[in-house]
Amino acid sequence: MDDNRIIKTEYSELMQKSYIDYAMSVIVARALPDVRDGLKPVQRRVLYDMYELGIRHDRPYRKSARIVGDTMGKYHPHGDSSIYDALVVMAQDFKKGQTLIDGHGNFGNIEGDGAAAMRYTEARLEKLTQDAFLEDLDKDVVDFVPNFDETEKEPAVLPCKLPNLLVNGSEGIAVGMATSIPPHNLGEVVDAVKAYMQDETISTRELMRFLQGPDFPTGGIVTNKDELLSIYETGTGKIRLRGRVETEKGKNGRINVVITEIPYTMIGANIGKFLSDVAALAETKKTTDIVDISNQSSKEGIRIVIELKKDADADNFINMLYKKTRLEDTFGVNMLAIAGGRPETLGLKQIIKANVEFQFEVNRRKYETLLKKEQAKREIQEGLIKACNVIDLIIEILRGSRDRAMAKACLVEGITEGIRFKSRESAVMAAQLRFSENQANAILDMRLYRLIGLEIEALVREHEETVANIYRYEDILERKSAMAQVIINDLDALKKEYARKRSTRIDNCTEAVFEEKKVEEIQVYCLIDKFGYTRTVDAAAYERNQEAALSENRFVFPVKNTGRVCLFTDTGQLYTVKVSDLPFGKFRDKAVPLDNVSNYDSTKEQLLLAVGQSDLNLYRLLFFTRQGMAKLVDGGEFDVMKRTVAATKLQEGDSVADVTVYREQKYVTLQSKEGFFLRFLLEEIPEKKKNAVGVRAIKLSGTDELEAVYYTGAADDTSISYKSRTLALNQLKLAHRDGRGTKVRG
């Protein structure tokens, strides 16, 4: 056979197969949890490695770096940060319904501060993890598979005794799919599993009598109780969450609004965002009730205090927080997990069913293993009891045998040749012995102290206990109801020891409604300086400082405080900004960069025109591009609510040279980079739609491009400085649009 064959294949087919293989690898072996134990591979490997290292709940803590390194070297050939992140999350009580790892040291906090480096923190298994996930691993209850380099064995799944997928939930992003499962109350999950086991035809609605809904470790309130049934039947939907808010009497008769529980989605950096959002409500005058904000949260729990004025309407203010901040948020549910080796979206009943079937499989294997051990034990015990009854004969055989093999052959098969007996009767009796091989080995290994009367009695009692165990195990394996009772007993024990009171309230809440104080509409002036800093001032302040305003700023225009400002750039984009988002105050107050209040990026584009949106409805805009294209556009086309839209269509490699409002200008003079000047009447430029390229205004040759645009009236005497001379624009020859223009030499 020729080893140098060239195999021709379709490239697209190869790429498709390779990508599908990669995607399935990410889905099954990295990002999604298994429905049976509710764990992703990295979590399972961390827990198993800690079990192997003997880091139990009653043993000393071990360095996290030791656990991470061992897991990475033996089972998880990926980055150490992903392993440590998984370990940290399993130890954070504000993320998990039940922590699986007992962390010692800085494991981060609810406000988003990360855990300390793995070389500083220590960890050990929680007692729950040992009792519910790892207890039966030594009883051949799950399959073990080779690790990545086939030097170790690891469990394909942990023998978890309850639906951990529900208890702790899961979040993960795979390729083309994601999972998002909320945590639930352990006691309620156990009750739901028991209800299913007692009646497998039970409906999701009936299951929800036991499992009310999600139970987030951060507490809060689920406000759409009536929608939960649909979510748990389909496995997808949106849960609406609210923080828990109380009111207290503050100093000097003021009212304190105190947030004691936050939505689960607010964990981490979103607490800081919430505080800045509340501050923004005050800064933008959405509310004038706020006196002070303070975050008094500690290890004892969340406590965010917002101090309000004496006459404030606290209920209306709380409703505003629900509407304008993340104090009310949605948790997207997508209960996607690996079931039967493939990703599947599962409802509540399907998850419980899969776990119960897994429990029956695990317990079947467990009791088959235990039964084999007890049967082997019974065989040995029966052999020893029988040997004790004929101990004198056994001793005679042992003393008369040349070696162990001769004695064993006599015990097992009754072969007496070569053995010296004291009497013929002994030889006849020895020939009738028929111990099993295991019994013979046990007799030969037996120590003399076992012949003491009390030891023989203990052996008989052990045998009785073994027989009882065999009977019980056989009953469990033969009767499904008996095995179901064993599973229920395990669940009851876990519930008794680990169940906690529900934290999250489930309710139907009406949508938050608040009366927004109407802003009195006034005219203000928007000021934008040459550095792109902007602010607004009232008309009186502008009139007092008109000369300074015009000299210090690039754009100055009147606008309503309820309106919008339009920003046109050389990239052909239009950015809109609410005037209410701009700082308003005294003439010399601090301004903010346009970048901070709009999508405009001063590092990548140049601002050409800023104007009030309401003014655009009265006028038309003139556009000129670097490649010499021009058009007039009705200003009403820019009356949009979006923050970013395309203001004009550009040809490849083109950019906008100038945008201006067309009012009373009569002539336009175009100057090219190579010194060509073309002057013509503006009325020659046709009106087009904003998404049109326009018409050619000037013919440009080679690499020449439009450099400057000048507008003049009928009687204007406008002069510009060009190179080393002064050029009067109205003295230039009047030509027509789409001409080459006149070359002006310096």
Short mmCIF file of N, CA and C in Angstrom, two decimals, residues 480-614:
data_model
loop_
_atom_site.label_atom_id
_atom_site.label_comp_id
_atom_site.label_asym_id
_atom_site.label_seq_id
_atom_site.Cartn_x
_atom_site.Cartn_y
_atom_site.Cartn_z
N LYS A 480 -38.53 -2.57 43.35
CA LYS A 480 -38.31 -1.15 43.06
C LYS A 480 -38.76 -0.26 44.21
N SER A 481 -39.86 -0.64 44.86
CA SER A 481 -40.37 0.18 45.97
C SER A 481 -39.39 0.22 47.13
N ALA A 482 -38.67 -0.90 47.35
CA ALA A 482 -37.68 -0.94 48.43
C ALA A 482 -36.51 -0.02 48.11
N MET A 483 -36.06 -0.06 46.84
CA MET A 483 -34.96 0.83 46.45
C MET A 483 -35.41 2.28 46.50
N ALA A 484 -36.65 2.56 46.09
CA ALA A 484 -37.18 3.93 46.16
C ALA A 484 -37.16 4.44 47.59
N GLN A 485 -37.49 3.55 48.54
CA GLN A 485 -37.49 3.96 49.94
C GLN A 485 -36.09 4.30 50.43
N VAL A 486 -35.10 3.53 49.95
CA VAL A 486 -33.70 3.82 50.30
C VAL A 486 -33.30 5.21 49.79
N ILE A 487 -33.69 5.52 48.53
CA ILE A 487 -33.37 6.83 47.95
C ILE A 487 -34.07 7.93 48.73
N ILE A 488 -35.33 7.71 49.09
CA ILE A 488 -36.09 8.71 49.86
C ILE A 488 -35.45 8.93 51.23
N ASN A 489 -34.99 7.84 51.87
CA ASN A 489 -34.33 7.97 53.18
C ASN A 489 -33.07 8.82 53.07
N ASP A 490 -32.29 8.61 51.99
CA ASP A 490 -31.09 9.43 51.77
C ASP A 490 -31.46 10.90 51.58
N LEU A 491 -32.51 11.14 50.80
CA LEU A 491 -32.96 12.52 50.57
C LEU A 491 -33.42 13.18 51.86
N ASP A 492 -34.17 12.43 52.68
CA ASP A 492 -34.64 12.98 53.96
C ASP A 492 -33.48 13.34 54.87
N ALA A 493 -32.45 12.50 54.87
CA ALA A 493 -31.28 12.77 55.71
C ALA A 493 -30.56 14.03 55.25
N LEU A 494 -30.44 14.20 53.93
CA LEU A 494 -29.80 15.41 53.40
C LEU A 494 -30.63 16.65 53.73
N LYS A 495 -31.95 16.53 53.59
CA LYS A 495 -32.83 17.66 53.88
C LYS A 495 -32.73 18.06 55.35
N LYS A 496 -32.74 17.06 56.23
CA LYS A 496 -32.71 17.33 57.67
C LYS A 496 -31.43 18.07 58.06
N GLU A 497 -30.31 17.69 57.44
CA GLU A 497 -29.04 18.29 57.84
C GLU A 497 -28.71 19.59 57.12
N TYR A 498 -29.13 19.72 55.86
CA TYR A 498 -28.63 20.84 55.06
C TYR A 498 -29.69 21.84 54.58
N ALA A 499 -30.98 21.52 54.72
CA ALA A 499 -32.01 22.45 54.23
C ALA A 499 -31.99 23.74 55.02
N ARG A 500 -32.25 24.83 54.30
CA ARG A 500 -32.29 26.16 54.94
C ARG A 500 -33.60 26.84 54.60
N LYS A 501 -33.92 27.84 55.37
CA LYS A 501 -35.14 28.60 55.13
C LYS A 501 -35.03 29.34 53.79
N ARG A 502 -36.13 29.42 53.05
CA ARG A 502 -36.16 30.12 51.76
C ARG A 502 -35.76 31.58 51.93
N SER A 503 -34.93 32.09 51.00
CA SER A 503 -34.48 33.49 51.03
C SER A 503 -35.30 34.39 50.11
N THR A 504 -35.67 33.85 48.94
CA THR A 504 -36.36 34.66 47.93
C THR A 504 -37.87 34.51 48.07
N ARG A 505 -38.57 35.66 48.06
CA ARG A 505 -40.04 35.62 48.13
C ARG A 505 -40.61 35.50 46.72
N ILE A 506 -41.60 34.64 46.56
CA ILE A 506 -42.26 34.46 45.25
C ILE A 506 -43.63 35.14 45.33
N ASP A 507 -43.89 36.07 44.40
CA ASP A 507 -45.13 36.84 44.49
C ASP A 507 -45.53 37.32 43.09
N ASN A 508 -46.76 37.82 43.01
CA ASN A 508 -47.21 38.54 41.82
C ASN A 508 -47.25 40.02 42.17
N CYS A 509 -46.37 40.80 41.61
CA CYS A 509 -46.32 42.24 41.92
C CYS A 509 -46.76 43.04 40.70
N THR A 510 -47.50 44.08 40.97
CA THR A 510 -47.89 44.97 39.87
C THR A 510 -46.67 45.71 39.37
N GLU A 511 -46.71 46.09 38.11
CA GLU A 511 -45.57 46.81 37.52
C GLU A 511 -45.37 48.14 38.23
N ALA A 512 -44.11 48.45 38.49
CA ALA A 512 -43.80 49.71 39.18
C ALA A 512 -44.21 50.90 38.31
N VAL A 513 -44.98 51.80 38.92
CA VAL A 513 -45.42 53.00 38.21
C VAL A 513 -45.03 54.21 39.04
N PHE A 514 -44.36 55.16 38.42
CA PHE A 514 -44.03 56.38 39.17
C PHE A 514 -44.34 57.60 38.32
N GLU A 515 -44.70 58.64 39.00
CA GLU A 515 -45.04 59.89 38.31
C GLU A 515 -43.78 60.71 38.17
N GLU A 516 -43.35 60.86 36.93
CA GLU A 516 -42.14 61.63 36.67
C GLU A 516 -42.49 63.11 36.66
N LYS A 517 -41.76 63.85 37.48
CA LYS A 517 -42.04 65.28 37.54
C LYS A 517 -41.72 65.91 36.19
N LYS A 518 -42.69 66.62 35.68
CA LYS A 518 -42.50 67.24 34.37
C LYS A 518 -41.49 68.36 34.47
N VAL A 519 -40.53 68.31 33.55
CA VAL A 519 -39.51 69.35 33.52
C VAL A 519 -40.09 70.57 32.79
N GLU A 520 -39.93 71.72 33.40
CA GLU A 520 -40.41 72.95 32.77
C GLU A 520 -39.54 73.22 31.54
N GLU A 521 -40.18 73.34 30.39
CA GLU A 521 -39.44 73.53 29.14
C GLU A 521 -38.95 74.97 29.04
N ILE A 522 -37.63 75.12 28.93
CA ILE A 522 -37.04 76.45 28.78
C ILE A 522 -35.99 76.39 27.68
N GLN A 523 -35.63 77.58 27.19
CA GLN A 523 -34.57 77.63 26.18
C GLN A 523 -33.24 77.80 26.88
N VAL A 524 -32.27 76.95 26.48
CA VAL A 524 -30.91 77.06 27.01
C VAL A 524 -29.97 77.20 25.82
N TYR A 525 -28.71 77.49 26.13
CA TYR A 525 -27.70 77.59 25.07
C TYR A 525 -26.69 76.47 25.28
N CYS A 526 -26.42 75.76 24.18
CA CYS A 526 -25.42 74.69 24.21
C CYS A 526 -24.09 75.26 23.75
N LEU A 527 -23.05 75.02 24.54
CA LEU A 527 -21.70 75.51 24.22
C LEU A 527 -20.78 74.31 24.02
N ILE A 528 -20.08 74.27 22.88
CA ILE A 528 -19.11 73.20 22.62
C ILE A 528 -17.80 73.86 22.21
N ASP A 529 -16.74 73.62 23.00
CA ASP A 529 -15.47 74.28 22.69
C ASP A 529 -14.66 73.47 21.68
N LYS A 530 -13.48 73.98 21.33
CA LYS A 530 -12.68 73.36 20.28
C LYS A 530 -12.12 71.99 20.69
N PHE A 531 -12.13 71.71 22.00
CA PHE A 531 -11.64 70.42 22.48
C PHE A 531 -12.76 69.38 22.61
N GLY A 532 -13.99 69.79 22.25
CA GLY A 532 -15.10 68.86 22.31
C GLY A 532 -15.76 68.76 23.67
N TYR A 533 -15.51 69.73 24.56
CA TYR A 533 -16.17 69.77 25.86
C TYR A 533 -17.47 70.57 25.74
N THR A 534 -18.52 70.09 26.40
CA THR A 534 -19.83 70.72 26.23
C THR A 534 -20.53 70.94 27.56
N ARG A 535 -21.43 71.91 27.57
CA ARG A 535 -22.29 72.19 28.72
C ARG A 535 -23.43 73.07 28.23
N THR A 536 -24.45 73.27 29.06
CA THR A 536 -25.54 74.18 28.71
C THR A 536 -25.69 75.23 29.81
N VAL A 537 -26.14 76.42 29.40
CA VAL A 537 -26.40 77.52 30.35
C VAL A 537 -27.75 78.13 30.01
N ASP A 538 -28.35 78.79 30.97
CA ASP A 538 -29.65 79.41 30.67
C ASP A 538 -29.45 80.68 29.84
N ALA A 539 -30.54 81.17 29.28
CA ALA A 539 -30.47 82.31 28.35
C ALA A 539 -29.87 83.54 29.00
N ALA A 540 -30.22 83.78 30.27
CA ALA A 540 -29.72 84.98 30.97
C ALA A 540 -28.21 84.92 31.12
N ALA A 541 -27.68 83.74 31.51
CA ALA A 541 -26.23 83.59 31.67
C ALA A 541 -25.52 83.77 30.34
N TYR A 542 -26.14 83.27 29.26
CA TYR A 542 -25.54 83.42 27.94
C TYR A 542 -25.47 84.89 27.52
N GLU A 543 -26.57 85.59 27.72
CA GLU A 543 -26.62 87.00 27.30
C GLU A 543 -25.60 87.83 28.07
N ARG A 544 -25.39 87.52 29.36
CA ARG A 544 -24.41 88.27 30.15
C ARG A 544 -22.99 88.00 29.68
N ASN A 545 -22.75 86.79 29.12
CA ASN A 545 -21.39 86.39 28.74
C ASN A 545 -21.30 86.07 27.25
N GLN A 546 -22.12 86.79 26.43
CA GLN A 546 -22.22 86.43 25.02
C GLN A 546 -20.89 86.52 24.29
N GLU A 547 -20.15 87.57 24.53
CA GLU A 547 -18.88 87.78 23.82
C GLU A 547 -17.89 86.67 24.15
N ALA A 548 -17.78 86.33 25.45
CA ALA A 548 -16.86 85.26 25.86
C ALA A 548 -17.32 83.92 25.32
N ALA A 549 -18.63 83.70 25.32
CA ALA A 549 -19.17 82.42 24.84
C ALA A 549 -18.82 82.21 23.37
N LEU A 550 -18.98 83.27 22.54
CA LEU A 550 -18.73 83.15 21.11
C LEU A 550 -17.24 83.02 20.81
N SER A 551 -16.40 83.66 21.59
CA SER A 551 -14.96 83.64 21.32
C SER A 551 -14.29 82.35 21.82
N GLU A 552 -14.86 81.77 22.89
CA GLU A 552 -14.22 80.61 23.51
C GLU A 552 -14.74 79.26 22.99
N ASN A 553 -15.85 79.31 22.26
CA ASN A 553 -16.47 78.05 21.85
C ASN A 553 -16.58 77.94 20.34
N ARG A 554 -16.52 76.73 19.86
CA ARG A 554 -16.60 76.46 18.43
C ARG A 554 -18.05 76.46 17.95
N PHE A 555 -18.94 75.90 18.76
CA PHE A 555 -20.36 75.88 18.43
C PHE A 555 -21.16 76.47 19.58
N VAL A 556 -22.05 77.40 19.25
CA VAL A 556 -22.95 78.00 20.24
C VAL A 556 -24.32 78.09 19.58
N PHE A 557 -25.33 77.49 20.18
CA PHE A 557 -26.67 77.54 19.56
C PHE A 557 -27.74 77.35 20.64
N PRO A 558 -28.91 77.94 20.41
CA PRO A 558 -30.01 77.77 21.36
C PRO A 558 -30.71 76.43 21.14
N VAL A 559 -31.23 75.85 22.22
CA VAL A 559 -31.93 74.57 22.14
C VAL A 559 -32.84 74.44 23.36
N LYS A 560 -33.93 73.69 23.23
CA LYS A 560 -34.82 73.47 24.36
C LYS A 560 -34.19 72.44 25.30
N ASN A 561 -34.40 72.61 26.61
CA ASN A 561 -33.82 71.68 27.58
C ASN A 561 -34.44 70.28 27.48
N THR A 562 -35.56 70.15 26.76
CA THR A 562 -36.20 68.85 26.57
C THR A 562 -35.84 68.24 25.22
N GLY A 563 -35.03 68.96 24.44
CA GLY A 563 -34.72 68.53 23.07
C GLY A 563 -33.46 67.71 22.97
N ARG A 564 -32.93 67.66 21.74
CA ARG A 564 -31.72 66.89 21.45
C ARG A 564 -30.73 67.72 20.66
N VAL A 565 -29.46 67.35 20.77
CA VAL A 565 -28.39 67.97 20.00
C VAL A 565 -27.93 66.97 18.96
N CYS A 566 -27.72 67.43 17.70
CA CYS A 566 -27.25 66.57 16.62
C CYS A 566 -25.78 66.87 16.33
N LEU A 567 -24.97 65.81 16.27
CA LEU A 567 -23.54 65.94 16.01
C LEU A 567 -23.23 65.23 14.68
N PHE A 568 -22.70 65.99 13.70
CA PHE A 568 -22.34 65.43 12.40
C PHE A 568 -20.82 65.32 12.31
N THR A 569 -20.30 64.16 11.85
CA THR A 569 -18.85 63.95 11.80
C THR A 569 -18.37 63.66 10.39
N ASP A 570 -17.04 63.68 10.22
CA ASP A 570 -16.45 63.46 8.90
C ASP A 570 -16.62 62.01 8.42
N THR A 571 -16.99 61.10 9.31
CA THR A 571 -17.21 59.71 8.90
C THR A 571 -18.62 59.50 8.35
N GLY A 572 -19.42 60.57 8.29
CA GLY A 572 -20.77 60.47 7.77
C GLY A 572 -21.78 60.00 8.79
N GLN A 573 -21.41 60.03 10.08
CA GLN A 573 -22.31 59.59 11.14
C GLN A 573 -23.04 60.78 11.77
N LEU A 574 -24.24 60.49 12.28
CA LEU A 574 -25.00 61.47 13.06
C LEU A 574 -25.21 60.88 14.45
N TYR A 575 -24.75 61.61 15.47
CA TYR A 575 -24.96 61.20 16.86
C TYR A 575 -25.93 62.18 17.51
N THR A 576 -26.91 61.65 18.23
CA THR A 576 -27.84 62.52 18.94
C THR A 576 -27.62 62.39 20.44
N VAL A 577 -27.79 63.51 21.14
CA VAL A 577 -27.62 63.55 22.60
C VAL A 577 -28.80 64.30 23.20
N LYS A 578 -29.37 63.75 24.26
CA LYS A 578 -30.42 64.48 24.97
C LYS A 578 -29.80 65.68 25.68
N VAL A 579 -30.44 66.82 25.57
CA VAL A 579 -29.94 68.02 26.25
C VAL A 579 -29.92 67.78 27.76
N SER A 580 -30.88 66.98 28.25
CA SER A 580 -30.93 66.69 29.69
C SER A 580 -29.73 65.88 30.16
N ASP A 581 -28.98 65.24 29.23
CA ASP A 581 -27.79 64.48 29.61
C ASP A 581 -26.55 65.37 29.70
N LEU A 582 -26.68 66.63 29.26
CA LEU A 582 -25.55 67.55 29.31
C LEU A 582 -25.57 68.31 30.63
N PRO A 583 -24.39 68.63 31.19
CA PRO A 583 -24.38 69.38 32.46
C PRO A 583 -24.97 70.79 32.26
N PHE A 584 -25.79 71.21 33.21
CA PHE A 584 -26.45 72.51 33.15
C PHE A 584 -26.04 73.30 34.39
N GLY A 585 -25.64 74.55 34.20
CA GLY A 585 -25.25 75.34 35.37
C GLY A 585 -24.80 76.74 34.99
N LYS A 586 -23.86 77.22 35.78
CA LYS A 586 -23.35 78.57 35.57
C LYS A 586 -22.38 78.59 34.38
N PHE A 587 -22.07 79.81 33.91
CA PHE A 587 -21.28 79.95 32.69
C PHE A 587 -19.89 79.32 32.84
N ARG A 588 -19.27 79.41 34.03
CA ARG A 588 -17.92 78.88 34.21
C ARG A 588 -17.91 77.49 34.86
N ASP A 589 -19.07 76.82 34.94
CA ASP A 589 -19.12 75.48 35.51
C ASP A 589 -18.38 74.49 34.62
N LYS A 590 -18.06 73.34 35.22
CA LYS A 590 -17.30 72.31 34.52
C LYS A 590 -18.10 71.72 33.35
N ALA A 591 -17.42 71.51 32.21
CA ALA A 591 -18.03 70.87 31.04
C ALA A 591 -17.58 69.41 30.99
N VAL A 592 -18.23 68.62 30.13
CA VAL A 592 -17.84 67.21 29.96
C VAL A 592 -17.52 66.95 28.50
N PRO A 593 -16.65 65.98 28.21
CA PRO A 593 -16.36 65.65 26.80
C PRO A 593 -17.59 65.05 26.13
N LEU A 594 -17.76 65.35 24.85
CA LEU A 594 -18.86 64.77 24.08
C LEU A 594 -18.77 63.24 24.06
N ASP A 595 -17.55 62.72 24.13
CA ASP A 595 -17.35 61.27 24.13
C ASP A 595 -18.09 60.61 25.30
N ASN A 596 -18.22 61.34 26.42
CA ASN A 596 -18.82 60.75 27.63
C ASN A 596 -20.34 60.70 27.57
N VAL A 597 -20.95 61.53 26.74
CA VAL A 597 -22.41 61.62 26.73
C VAL A 597 -23.02 61.15 25.41
N SER A 598 -22.17 60.72 24.47
CA SER A 598 -22.69 60.26 23.18
C SER A 598 -21.79 59.14 22.67
N ASN A 599 -22.14 58.60 21.51
CA ASN A 599 -21.32 57.55 20.89
C ASN A 599 -20.19 58.11 20.04
N TYR A 600 -20.06 59.42 20.00
CA TYR A 600 -18.99 60.09 19.25
C TYR A 600 -17.63 59.74 19.85
N ASP A 601 -16.65 59.43 19.00
CA ASP A 601 -15.30 59.08 19.45
C ASP A 601 -14.31 60.07 18.85
N SER A 602 -13.84 60.99 19.68
CA SER A 602 -12.97 62.06 19.18
C SER A 602 -11.62 61.55 18.71
N THR A 603 -11.24 60.32 19.08
CA THR A 603 -9.94 59.78 18.66
C THR A 603 -9.99 59.21 17.25
N LYS A 604 -11.21 58.97 16.72
CA LYS A 604 -11.34 58.32 15.41
C LYS A 604 -12.06 59.18 14.38
N GLU A 605 -12.70 60.25 14.80
CA GLU A 605 -13.48 61.07 13.86
C GLU A 605 -13.44 62.53 14.28
N GLN A 606 -13.84 63.38 13.34
CA GLN A 606 -13.79 64.83 13.56
C GLN A 606 -15.21 65.39 13.53
N LEU A 607 -15.50 66.25 14.52
CA LEU A 607 -16.82 66.88 14.58
C LEU A 607 -16.87 68.05 13.59
N LEU A 608 -17.87 68.04 12.70
CA LEU A 608 -17.99 69.09 11.68
C LEU A 608 -19.12 70.07 11.99
N LEU A 609 -20.20 69.58 12.61
CA LEU A 609 -21.34 70.45 12.86
C LEU A 609 -22.10 69.96 14.09
N ALA A 610 -22.48 70.89 14.96
CA ALA A 610 -23.37 70.60 16.09
C ALA A 610 -24.52 71.58 16.02
N VAL A 611 -25.75 71.07 16.16
CA VAL A 611 -26.92 71.93 16.00
C VAL A 611 -28.09 71.32 16.76
N GLY A 612 -29.01 72.14 17.20
CA GLY A 612 -30.21 71.65 17.87
C GLY A 612 -31.11 70.91 16.89
N GLN A 613 -31.63 69.74 17.31
CA GLN A 613 -32.43 68.91 16.40
C GLN A 613 -33.70 69.64 15.92
N SER A 614 -34.30 70.43 16.79
CA SER A 614 -35.54 71.12 16.41
C SER A 614 -35.29 72.14 15.30
#
